[in-house]
């Protein structure tokens, strides 16, 4: 058993120092504020923000058709329906029709080719579209894949597609650090990785698949709600939710402050066969190192993960990245072209900020410079000294046909449109 453990953990036990990553957030551009629903949203000068629709329920991801129709998925049913469609029939920029359909709540949704693809918490299905991106048979979606792990926690099945009919589906881990129940001991090896804690690849044009029909494309990814296919690099990117508490079972090595400020939320570019290291390692944004998790012998000082891929960027802990979008429009200034917007659904004790949309500049397919807060204060309160409940939690992002940026939030069910 001892030799088996050594062999299993060997790729993670080599000491390394990872240089060049940053969690630094650049000072925001000069801001103006827009009062929206009694919440003052802060956006850069030159931009405007407006409410497209509200009271829509627990909105998750969105997709926008070529004629400006907005489809949004919900994590919980509203009026016994999972998906909401907002239509601008006269093309005046205002929503004048709302439809609801579907009975399987979920997160992911995407128009690709002749289909609207959408996810439940256990699978992916699709609706055939006509030439106007309207659903032909709204009552009979086709099943693409089903039976994926859904144990209640971190069960969002976000997904993206490439141009070769490959579907990349997140299967998050319901066990935050792969511990044996009721203990601080890590399961060795972490058997969860056989069916969760990674991203699986399926064929988008093949019906009635199960987990065994797919391929584990990338592993060691605890919960990748935010995924995007970058068509410039032809690769998959994800911003990942990090693990939770350290100090509960390891007070000799970690304090409550460590648990509040570690580990980083991480941005990766993933390729076939990549391993990001969860649950055996985590990324410490202060040390700028990959660290051995305490469940597997770590003490807050031991580095590890020689064979695990390095993150491209590290963000403060617990910000909960829930969507990522590469901006390809022409409406926004040139600095935003091909860069990544990220919707953060949580808050950071380190920053004493959260619930914002960030922007990561890219050059030649890689992050270039410090990330910055683009749209701030969705929470509606001062998180350093809170005086009331959170008002909005950004969750989904979508680009409109004219280059506008849509942001959904799942607390009040509001969709915002940001224009320049």
Coordinates of C-alpha atoms in Angstrom, one line a residue:
X1 CA 0.0 0.0 0.0
X2 CA 2.8 2.4 0.8
X3 CA 4.4 1.8 -2.6
X4 CA 1.0 2.3 -4.3
X5 CA 0.5 5.6 -2.5
X6 CA 4.0 6.7 -3.5
X7 CA 3.4 5.8 -7.1
X8 CA 0.0 7.5 -7.2
X9 CA 1.3 10.8 -5.7
X10 CA 4.7 10.8 -7.4
X11 CA 3.7 13.3 -10.1
X12 CA 2.6 15.8 -7.4
X13 CA 5.5 15.6 -5.0
X14 CA 8.3 17.3 -6.8
X15 CA 9.1 20.7 -5.4
X16 CA 8.6 23.5 -7.8
X17 CA 8.4 27.3 -7.8
X18 CA 6.0 28.8 -10.3
X19 CA 7.1 32.3 -11.4
X20 CA 5.3 35.1 -13.3
X21 CA 1.7 34.6 -12.2
X22 CA -0.2 37.4 -10.6
X23 CA -3.4 38.0 -8.7
X24 CA -2.9 41.7 -9.0
X25 CA -5.9 43.7 -10.2
X26 CA -5.1 46.8 -12.1
X27 CA -6.7 50.0 -10.9
X28 CA -9.9 50.4 -12.7
X29 CA -10.4 52.8 -15.6
X30 CA -12.2 56.1 -14.7
X31 CA -15.6 55.0 -13.7
X32 CA -19.1 56.3 -14.0
X33 CA -22.1 55.0 -12.1
X34 CA -25.4 54.0 -13.5
X35 CA -28.3 53.5 -11.1
X36 CA -30.0 50.2 -12.0
X37 CA -32.9 48.9 -9.9
X38 CA -31.6 51.0 -7.0
X39 CA -28.2 49.4 -7.4
X40 CA -25.4 51.6 -8.7
X41 CA -23.4 49.7 -11.3
X42 CA -19.9 51.0 -11.9
X43 CA -18.6 50.8 -15.5
X44 CA -15.8 52.5 -17.4
X45 CA -16.3 55.9 -19.0
X46 CA -18.0 55.7 -22.4
X47 CA -20.0 52.6 -21.6
X48 CA -23.7 52.4 -20.7
X49 CA -25.7 49.7 -18.9
X50 CA -29.4 49.0 -18.9
X51 CA -31.9 46.5 -17.7
X52 CA -33.1 44.2 -20.5
X53 CA -35.5 42.2 -18.3
X54 CA -36.0 41.3 -14.6
X55 CA -37.8 38.9 -12.3
X56 CA -36.9 36.0 -14.5
X57 CA -35.8 33.6 -11.8
X58 CA -32.5 31.8 -11.1
X59 CA -30.8 32.7 -14.4
X60 CA -27.6 31.0 -15.3
X61 CA -25.9 31.1 -18.7
X62 CA -27.3 32.8 -21.9
X63 CA -26.9 32.7 -25.6
X64 CA -28.0 35.3 -28.2
X65 CA -29.2 34.5 -31.7
X66 CA -28.1 36.4 -34.8
X67 CA -31.4 38.4 -34.7
X68 CA -30.9 39.4 -31.1
X69 CA -33.2 36.9 -29.3
X70 CA -31.9 36.0 -25.8
X71 CA -32.1 32.4 -24.5
X72 CA -31.3 31.9 -20.8
X73 CA -31.2 28.7 -18.7
X74 CA -32.3 28.5 -15.1
X75 CA -31.0 26.5 -12.2
X76 CA -34.5 26.2 -10.8
X77 CA -37.9 26.1 -12.5
X78 CA -40.0 29.3 -12.7
X79 CA -43.6 28.9 -13.6
X80 CA -42.7 25.2 -14.1
X81 CA -40.3 26.1 -16.9
X82 CA -36.5 26.0 -17.2
X83 CA -35.6 28.2 -20.2
X84 CA -36.7 31.7 -20.9
X85 CA -36.7 33.3 -24.4
X86 CA -36.7 37.1 -24.8
X87 CA -37.6 38.4 -28.3
X88 CA -37.1 41.8 -29.9
X89 CA -39.5 41.4 -32.7
X90 CA -39.2 44.9 -34.2
X91 CA -35.4 45.1 -33.7
X92 CA -35.6 48.3 -31.7
X93 CA -33.4 47.1 -28.9
X94 CA -36.3 46.5 -26.5
X95 CA -37.7 43.1 -25.5
X96 CA -41.4 42.9 -26.4
X97 CA -42.1 39.2 -26.1
X98 CA -41.2 36.5 -23.5
X99 CA -41.6 32.8 -23.9
X100 CA -40.8 29.9 -21.5
X101 CA -40.2 26.3 -22.2
X102 CA -38.5 23.1 -21.0
X103 CA -38.8 21.2 -17.7
X104 CA -35.2 20.4 -16.9
X105 CA -33.4 23.2 -14.9
X106 CA -29.7 23.6 -15.6
X107 CA -26.9 26.0 -16.5
X108 CA -25.4 25.7 -20.0
X109 CA -27.0 27.0 -23.1
X110 CA -25.6 27.7 -26.6
X111 CA -26.7 28.3 -30.2
X112 CA -24.3 26.5 -32.5
X113 CA -25.1 25.8 -36.2
X114 CA -28.7 24.7 -36.6
X115 CA -29.4 23.9 -33.0
X116 CA -30.0 25.3 -29.5
X117 CA -28.0 23.2 -27.1
X118 CA -28.9 23.3 -23.4
X119 CA -28.0 21.4 -20.2
X120 CA -29.8 19.9 -17.3
X121 CA -27.9 19.0 -14.2
X122 CA -27.2 15.5 -15.6
X123 CA -27.0 15.9 -19.3
X124 CA -27.1 17.9 -22.6
X125 CA -30.0 18.1 -25.1
X126 CA -30.8 20.1 -28.2
X127 CA -33.6 21.8 -30.2
X128 CA -33.6 22.1 -34.0
X129 CA -33.7 25.7 -35.2
X130 CA -35.1 27.2 -38.4
X131 CA -33.4 29.9 -40.4
X132 CA -34.4 32.6 -37.9
X133 CA -32.9 30.7 -35.0
X134 CA -36.4 29.8 -33.8
X135 CA -37.1 26.4 -32.3
X136 CA -39.1 24.2 -34.6
X137 CA -40.4 21.6 -32.1
X138 CA -40.3 23.2 -28.7
X139 CA -41.8 20.2 -26.9
X140 CA -39.4 17.5 -28.1
X141 CA -35.7 18.2 -27.6
X142 CA -33.2 15.5 -28.6
X143 CA -31.1 13.9 -26.0
X144 CA -27.3 14.2 -26.6
X145 CA -25.9 12.8 -23.3
X146 CA -27.5 11.9 -20.0
X147 CA -26.8 10.1 -16.7
X148 CA -23.8 12.4 -15.8
X149 CA -23.1 12.7 -12.0
X150 CA -25.6 14.8 -10.1
X151 CA -25.3 14.6 -6.4
X152 CA -26.7 18.1 -5.6
X153 CA -23.5 20.0 -5.0
X154 CA -21.4 21.6 -7.8
X155 CA -23.7 19.8 -10.3
X156 CA -23.8 22.5 -13.1
X157 CA -23.2 21.0 -16.5
X158 CA -21.8 24.0 -18.3
X159 CA -20.5 23.2 -21.8
X160 CA -18.9 24.6 -24.9
X161 CA -18.4 23.4 -28.5
X162 CA -15.6 23.7 -31.1
X163 CA -16.1 23.8 -34.9
X164 CA -15.7 20.0 -35.2
X165 CA -18.9 19.0 -33.4
X166 CA -17.0 18.2 -30.2
X167 CA -18.9 19.0 -27.0
X168 CA -16.9 19.7 -23.8
X169 CA -19.0 19.2 -20.7
X170 CA -18.0 20.1 -17.1
X171 CA -18.7 17.5 -14.4
X172 CA -17.9 19.1 -11.1
X173 CA -17.0 17.2 -7.9
X174 CA -19.6 17.0 -5.2
X175 CA -16.8 16.2 -2.7
X176 CA -15.0 19.5 -2.2
X177 CA -11.5 18.0 -1.5
X178 CA -12.1 14.3 -2.0
X179 CA -12.1 13.5 1.7
X180 CA -13.3 10.4 3.4
X181 CA -16.6 11.3 4.9
X182 CA -16.3 12.9 8.4
X183 CA -12.6 13.0 8.3
X184 CA -9.7 15.1 6.9
X185 CA -8.2 12.1 5.1
X186 CA -8.0 12.2 1.3
X187 CA -9.4 9.3 -0.6
X188 CA -6.4 7.6 -2.1
X189 CA -6.5 7.5 -5.1
X190 CA -9.4 9.9 -5.6
X191 CA -12.0 7.6 -7.2
X192 CA -14.2 10.6 -8.0
X193 CA -11.9 11.5 -10.8
X194 CA -13.3 8.6 -12.8
X195 CA -16.6 10.4 -13.3
X196 CA -16.3 14.0 -12.1
X197 CA -13.7 16.7 -11.3
X198 CA -13.0 17.3 -14.9
X199 CA -14.2 18.0 -18.4
X200 CA -15.5 15.3 -20.7
X201 CA -15.7 15.4 -24.5
X202 CA -18.7 14.0 -26.4
X203 CA -19.9 14.2 -30.0
X204 CA -22.5 16.9 -30.4
X205 CA -24.1 15.1 -33.4
X206 CA -24.6 11.8 -31.7
X207 CA -27.8 11.1 -29.8
X208 CA -28.4 9.1 -26.5
X209 CA -24.8 9.0 -25.2
X210 CA -23.8 8.2 -21.6
X211 CA -20.6 8.9 -19.7
X212 CA -18.9 5.8 -21.2
X213 CA -19.4 7.2 -24.7
X214 CA -17.4 10.3 -23.9
X215 CA -13.7 10.8 -23.2
X216 CA -12.2 12.5 -20.2
X217 CA -10.6 15.4 -21.9
X218 CA -9.1 17.1 -18.8
X219 CA -9.0 16.0 -15.2
X220 CA -8.1 17.5 -11.8
X221 CA -10.5 20.4 -12.4
X222 CA -12.8 20.6 -9.3
X223 CA -15.6 22.6 -10.7
X224 CA -15.3 24.5 -14.0
X225 CA -18.5 26.4 -14.3
X226 CA -16.9 29.0 -16.5
X227 CA -15.7 27.5 -19.8
X228 CA -15.2 29.0 -23.3
X229 CA -13.8 27.8 -26.6
X230 CA -11.3 30.3 -27.9
X231 CA -11.7 30.2 -31.7
X232 CA -8.5 32.3 -32.1
X233 CA -6.3 29.6 -30.4
X234 CA -8.7 26.7 -31.1
X235 CA -8.4 25.7 -27.5
X236 CA -10.6 25.3 -24.4
X237 CA -10.3 27.8 -21.5
X238 CA -11.8 27.6 -18.0
X239 CA -11.9 29.6 -14.8
X240 CA -12.2 27.2 -12.0
X241 CA -13.8 27.2 -8.5
X242 CA -11.2 26.3 -5.9
X243 CA -11.7 24.1 -2.9
X244 CA -12.9 25.2 0.5
X245 CA -11.8 25.0 4.1
X246 CA -8.3 24.0 5.3
X247 CA -8.4 24.8 9.0
X248 CA -11.3 22.6 10.1
X249 CA -9.1 19.4 10.2
X250 CA -5.6 21.0 10.0
X251 CA -5.4 23.8 12.6
X252 CA -1.7 23.1 13.2
X253 CA -1.0 24.3 9.7
X254 CA -3.9 26.5 8.6
X255 CA -5.9 29.3 10.3
X256 CA -9.4 30.5 9.6
X257 CA -7.8 33.3 7.6
X258 CA -6.0 30.8 5.4
X259 CA -9.3 29.1 4.7
X260 CA -10.8 32.5 3.8
X261 CA -8.0 33.6 1.5
X262 CA -6.9 30.3 -0.1
X263 CA -6.7 28.7 -2.6
X264 CA -6.8 30.9 -5.7
X265 CA -9.5 30.7 -8.3
X266 CA -7.5 29.7 -11.4
X267 CA -7.6 30.3 -15.2
X268 CA -6.4 27.5 -17.4
X269 CA -6.0 26.7 -21.1
X270 CA -6.8 23.0 -21.4
X271 CA -5.6 20.5 -23.9
X272 CA -6.5 16.8 -24.4
X273 CA -5.0 14.8 -21.4
X274 CA -4.2 17.8 -19.2
X275 CA -4.3 17.4 -15.4
X276 CA -4.8 20.5 -13.2
X277 CA -4.0 18.5 -10.1
X278 CA -7.2 18.6 -7.9
X279 CA -7.6 17.2 -5.3
X280 CA -3.9 16.5 -4.6
X281 CA -2.7 20.1 -5.0
X282 CA -4.0 23.6 -4.9
X283 CA -2.6 27.0 -6.0
X284 CA -1.4 29.5 -3.4
X285 CA -1.6 33.0 -5.0
X286 CA 0.5 34.5 -2.3
X287 CA 3.4 32.1 -2.6
X288 CA 2.8 31.8 -6.4
X289 CA 3.2 28.0 -6.0
X290 CA 1.3 24.8 -6.5
X291 CA 1.0 23.3 -3.0
X292 CA 0.4 19.8 -1.7
X293 CA -3.1 19.5 -0.3
X294 CA -3.2 18.7 3.5
X295 CA -5.5 15.7 2.8
X296 CA -2.5 14.2 1.0
X297 CA 0.3 15.2 3.4
X298 CA 0.6 18.9 2.8
X299 CA 1.4 21.4 5.6
X300 CA 1.0 24.7 3.9
X301 CA 4.7 24.7 2.9
X302 CA 5.2 21.6 0.7
X303 CA 5.0 22.4 -3.0
X304 CA 3.9 19.7 -5.5
X305 CA 2.4 19.1 -8.8
X306 CA 5.3 18.7 -11.2
X307 CA 3.2 17.1 -13.8
X308 CA 0.1 19.2 -13.2
X309 CA -0.4 22.1 -15.6
X310 CA 0.2 25.7 -14.5
X311 CA -2.6 28.2 -14.3
X312 CA -2.4 31.2 -16.6
X313 CA -3.7 33.5 -14.0
X314 CA -4.7 33.3 -10.3
X315 CA -7.6 35.3 -8.8
X316 CA -8.4 35.7 -5.1
X317 CA -10.2 32.9 -3.4
X318 CA -13.9 32.4 -3.3
X319 CA -14.8 34.8 -6.1
X320 CA -16.6 31.9 -7.9
X321 CA -16.1 32.4 -11.6
X322 CA -19.3 31.3 -13.3
X323 CA -18.8 32.3 -16.9
X324 CA -16.1 33.4 -19.3
X325 CA -16.5 35.0 -22.7
X326 CA -13.9 36.0 -25.3
X327 CA -15.0 39.3 -26.8
X328 CA -15.0 39.2 -30.6
X329 CA -17.3 42.2 -31.3
X330 CA -16.4 45.6 -32.8
X331 CA -18.5 47.8 -30.5
X332 CA -16.1 48.0 -27.6
X333 CA -12.7 49.8 -27.8
X334 CA -9.8 47.8 -29.3
X335 CA -8.3 46.9 -26.0
X336 CA -11.2 44.5 -25.4
X337 CA -10.9 42.6 -28.7
X338 CA -10.2 38.9 -28.1
X339 CA -9.8 39.5 -24.4
X340 CA -11.8 37.6 -21.8
X341 CA -14.7 38.8 -19.6
X342 CA -15.3 36.7 -16.5
X343 CA -18.5 36.8 -14.3
X344 CA -17.7 36.4 -10.6
X345 CA -20.6 35.1 -8.6
X346 CA -18.9 35.3 -5.1
X347 CA -16.8 37.5 -2.9
X348 CA -13.2 37.6 -1.8
X349 CA -12.3 38.1 1.9
X350 CA -8.9 39.2 0.7
X351 CA -10.2 41.9 -1.6
X352 CA -13.4 42.6 0.4
X353 CA -15.0 42.8 -3.0
X354 CA -17.0 40.5 -5.2
X355 CA -20.0 40.1 -7.5
X356 CA -18.4 41.8 -10.5
X357 CA -17.5 41.3 -14.1
X358 CA -13.7 41.3 -14.7
X359 CA -11.7 41.7 -17.9
X360 CA -8.5 39.9 -18.7
X361 CA -6.5 41.4 -21.7
X362 CA -5.1 38.9 -24.1
X363 CA -2.4 39.1 -26.7
X364 CA -1.4 36.2 -29.1
X365 CA -3.8 33.9 -27.3
X366 CA -2.4 34.5 -23.8
X367 CA -3.3 36.8 -20.9
X368 CA -1.3 40.1 -21.3
X369 CA -1.1 42.3 -18.3
X370 CA -3.2 42.6 -15.1
X371 CA -6.8 41.7 -15.0
X372 CA -9.2 44.5 -14.0
X373 CA -12.7 45.0 -12.7
X374 CA -14.9 46.0 -15.6
X375 CA -18.4 46.2 -14.1
X376 CA -18.6 46.5 -10.3
X377 CA -21.0 46.8 -7.4
X378 CA -23.6 44.4 -8.6
X379 CA -23.9 43.5 -4.9
X380 CA -25.3 47.0 -4.1
X381 CA -23.6 47.1 -0.8
X382 CA -20.1 47.8 0.7
X383 CA -18.7 44.3 1.2
X384 CA -16.0 45.6 3.5
X385 CA -18.8 46.9 5.8
X386 CA -22.0 45.3 4.7
X387 CA -25.3 47.0 5.6
X388 CA -27.8 44.8 3.9
X389 CA -28.4 41.8 1.6
X390 CA -26.7 41.2 -1.7
X391 CA -28.7 42.6 -4.6
X392 CA -27.2 40.9 -7.6
X393 CA -24.9 37.9 -8.3
X394 CA -23.5 37.9 -11.9
X395 CA -23.6 34.5 -13.4
X396 CA -23.8 34.4 -17.2
X397 CA -22.3 36.3 -20.1
X398 CA -23.2 36.6 -23.8
X399 CA -22.3 38.7 -26.8
X400 CA -25.0 40.3 -28.9
X401 CA -25.0 40.5 -32.7
X402 CA -23.8 44.2 -32.5
X403 CA -21.1 43.5 -30.0
X404 CA -23.0 44.4 -26.9
X405 CA -22.3 42.4 -23.7
X406 CA -25.1 40.8 -21.8
X407 CA -24.8 39.9 -18.1
X408 CA -27.3 37.7 -16.2
X409 CA -27.6 37.4 -12.5
X410 CA -29.4 34.7 -10.5
X411 CA -30.6 36.5 -7.4
X412 CA -33.3 38.7 -8.8
X413 CA -33.3 37.2 -12.3
X414 CA -32.1 40.3 -14.1
X415 CA -30.4 40.6 -17.5
X416 CA -28.2 43.7 -18.1
X417 CA -26.9 45.0 -21.5
X418 CA -23.6 46.9 -21.6
X419 CA -23.0 49.0 -24.7
X420 CA -20.3 51.4 -25.8

